[in-house]
Amino acid sequence: MSIHFDLKRSGTQFMFNLKAANNETVLTSERYVTKQGAVSGIASVKANAPFDARYKKLVASNSLPYFTLTGGNGETIGTSETYSSATARDNGIAWVKTNAPSAPTVDNT
């Protein structure tokens, strides 16, 4: 399958994952109370993905690097998987910057 946002239910809430062409999850949203909230979250990822200042490079408790993408208000709108190295994490950020703005949404709700 091609690069896409996978919009889905999570219990009684909604969420999305940004998926690579190999179907691996690159970015995961938080849970939203409404489907419209999740759809707005996808729009926020698309709008904020191109900007370096919206990414926070972090290290998980297991010492593996990951990143978050934040909106203009500073709130996290997506969290990456953990990566094997800082270089791999930086490549993940570059991938999101390039691919998220034009990725279609697949509604699996």
mmCIF file of C-alpha atoms in Angstrom:
data_model
loop_
_atom_site.group_PDB
_atom_site.id
_atom_site.type_symbol
_atom_site.label_atom_id
_atom_site.label_comp_id
_atom_site.label_asym_id
_atom_site.label_seq_id
_atom_site.Cartn_x
_atom_site.Cartn_y
_atom_site.Cartn_z
ATOM 1 C CA MET A 1 0.000 0.000 0.000
ATOM 2 C CA SER A 2 1.150 3.546 -0.548
ATOM 3 C CA ILE A 3 2.014 6.181 2.044
ATOM 4 C CA HIS A 4 -1.140 7.212 3.921
ATOM 5 C CA PHE A 5 -2.768 8.283 7.152
ATOM 6 C CA ASP A 6 -4.654 5.345 8.681
ATOM 7 C CA LEU A 7 -7.664 6.811 10.531
ATOM 8 C CA LYS A 8 -9.167 4.290 12.933
ATOM 9 C CA ARG A 9 -11.041 3.659 16.148
ATOM 10 C CA SER A 10 -9.252 2.934 19.396
ATOM 11 C CA GLY A 11 -11.934 1.645 21.719
ATOM 12 C CA THR A 12 -14.496 4.458 21.906
ATOM 13 C CA GLN A 13 -11.980 7.032 20.668
ATOM 14 C CA PHE A 14 -10.238 7.797 17.376
ATOM 15 C CA MET A 15 -6.605 8.015 16.297
ATOM 16 C CA PHE A 16 -4.388 7.895 13.250
ATOM 17 C CA ASN A 17 -1.047 6.495 12.162
ATOM 18 C CA LEU A 18 1.077 7.823 9.330
ATOM 19 C CA LYS A 19 2.135 4.730 7.411
ATOM 20 C CA ALA A 20 5.068 4.245 5.040
ATOM 21 C CA ALA A 21 4.709 2.370 1.747
ATOM 22 C CA ASN A 22 5.845 -0.824 3.518
ATOM 23 C CA ASN A 23 2.919 -0.325 5.980
ATOM 24 C CA GLU A 24 5.261 0.486 8.877
ATOM 25 C CA THR A 25 3.967 3.131 11.272
ATOM 26 C CA VAL A 26 6.156 6.245 11.250
ATOM 27 C CA LEU A 27 4.012 8.601 13.357
ATOM 28 C CA THR A 28 1.197 7.885 15.838
ATOM 29 C CA SER A 29 -1.370 10.336 17.132
ATOM 30 C CA GLU A 30 -2.831 10.645 20.569
ATOM 31 C CA ARG A 31 -6.429 9.521 21.129
ATOM 32 C CA TYR A 32 -9.277 11.866 20.188
ATOM 33 C CA VAL A 33 -12.807 11.846 21.603
ATOM 34 C CA THR A 34 -14.357 12.486 18.185
ATOM 35 C CA LYS A 35 -13.596 11.408 14.650
ATOM 36 C CA GLN A 36 -13.544 15.086 13.624
ATOM 37 C CA GLY A 37 -10.837 15.685 16.236
ATOM 38 C CA ALA A 38 -8.671 12.993 14.630
ATOM 39 C CA VAL A 39 -9.345 14.403 11.152
ATOM 40 C CA SER A 40 -8.275 17.827 12.436
ATOM 41 C CA GLY A 41 -5.152 16.197 13.890
ATOM 42 C CA ILE A 42 -4.263 14.839 10.447
ATOM 43 C CA ALA A 43 -4.728 18.314 8.966
ATOM 44 C CA SER A 44 -2.437 19.697 11.678
ATOM 45 C CA VAL A 45 0.264 17.119 10.875
ATOM 46 C CA LYS A 46 0.056 18.053 7.194
ATOM 47 C CA ALA A 47 0.303 21.779 8.002
ATOM 48 C CA ASN A 48 3.138 21.504 10.539
ATOM 49 C CA ALA A 49 5.254 18.703 9.047
ATOM 50 C CA PRO A 50 7.364 20.936 6.758
ATOM 51 C CA PHE A 51 8.737 23.063 9.609
ATOM 52 C CA ASP A 52 11.935 22.057 11.456
ATOM 53 C CA ALA A 53 10.904 24.007 14.552
ATOM 54 C CA ARG A 54 7.890 21.720 15.018
ATOM 55 C CA TYR A 55 10.040 18.646 15.740
ATOM 56 C CA LYS A 56 11.422 17.689 19.132
ATOM 57 C CA LYS A 57 14.281 15.198 19.084
ATOM 58 C CA LEU A 58 14.044 13.049 22.202
ATOM 59 C CA VAL A 59 15.459 9.920 23.803
ATOM 60 C CA ALA A 60 13.211 7.247 25.310
ATOM 61 C CA SER A 61 13.784 5.619 28.710
ATOM 62 C CA ASN A 62 15.446 2.689 26.879
ATOM 63 C CA SER A 63 17.992 5.164 25.410
ATOM 64 C CA LEU A 64 16.594 4.932 21.875
ATOM 65 C CA PRO A 65 15.967 8.160 19.934
ATOM 66 C CA TYR A 66 12.543 9.238 18.732
ATOM 67 C CA PHE A 67 10.764 12.464 17.824
ATOM 68 C CA THR A 68 7.513 14.282 18.332
ATOM 69 C CA LEU A 69 5.767 16.659 15.970
ATOM 70 C CA THR A 70 4.085 19.637 17.614
ATOM 71 C CA GLY A 71 1.488 22.097 16.442
ATOM 72 C CA GLY A 72 1.791 25.858 16.492
ATOM 73 C CA ASN A 73 0.471 25.821 20.061
ATOM 74 C CA GLY A 74 3.333 23.554 21.196
ATOM 75 C CA GLU A 75 1.055 20.553 21.782
ATOM 76 C CA THR A 76 2.226 17.162 20.510
ATOM 77 C CA ILE A 77 0.245 15.980 17.490
ATOM 78 C CA GLY A 78 2.295 12.877 16.691
ATOM 79 C CA THR A 79 4.981 10.643 18.184
ATOM 80 C CA SER A 80 7.383 8.524 16.164
ATOM 81 C CA GLU A 81 8.541 5.009 16.695
ATOM 82 C CA THR A 82 11.910 4.595 18.404
ATOM 83 C CA TYR A 83 14.943 4.379 16.156
ATOM 84 C CA SER A 84 18.253 2.541 16.345
ATOM 85 C CA SER A 85 20.281 5.757 16.040
ATOM 86 C CA ALA A 86 20.011 9.538 15.964
ATOM 87 C CA THR A 87 20.745 9.405 12.225
ATOM 88 C CA ALA A 88 17.835 7.024 11.649
ATOM 89 C CA ARG A 89 15.584 9.334 13.701
ATOM 90 C CA ASP A 90 16.687 12.335 11.647
ATOM 91 C CA ASN A 91 15.933 10.369 8.471
ATOM 92 C CA GLY A 92 12.465 9.665 9.900
ATOM 93 C CA ILE A 93 11.898 13.386 10.431
ATOM 94 C CA ALA A 94 13.010 14.113 6.867
ATOM 95 C CA TRP A 95 10.616 11.428 5.611
ATOM 96 C CA VAL A 96 7.656 12.952 7.505
ATOM 97 C CA LYS A 97 8.554 16.445 6.241
ATOM 98 C CA THR A 98 8.530 15.176 2.663
ATOM 99 C CA ASN A 99 5.605 12.749 2.729
ATOM 100 C CA ALA A 100 3.046 13.844 5.328
ATOM 101 C CA PRO A 101 1.772 17.005 3.592
ATOM 102 C CA SER A 102 0.442 15.107 0.571
ATOM 103 C CA ALA A 103 -0.444 11.746 2.145
ATOM 104 C CA PRO A 104 -4.069 10.712 1.640
ATOM 105 C CA THR A 105 -6.246 9.457 4.485
ATOM 106 C CA VAL A 106 -7.650 5.940 4.562
ATOM 107 C CA ASP A 107 -10.740 5.915 6.785
ATOM 108 C CA ASN A 108 -10.885 2.632 8.674
ATOM 109 C CA THR A 109 -13.408 3.758 11.260
#
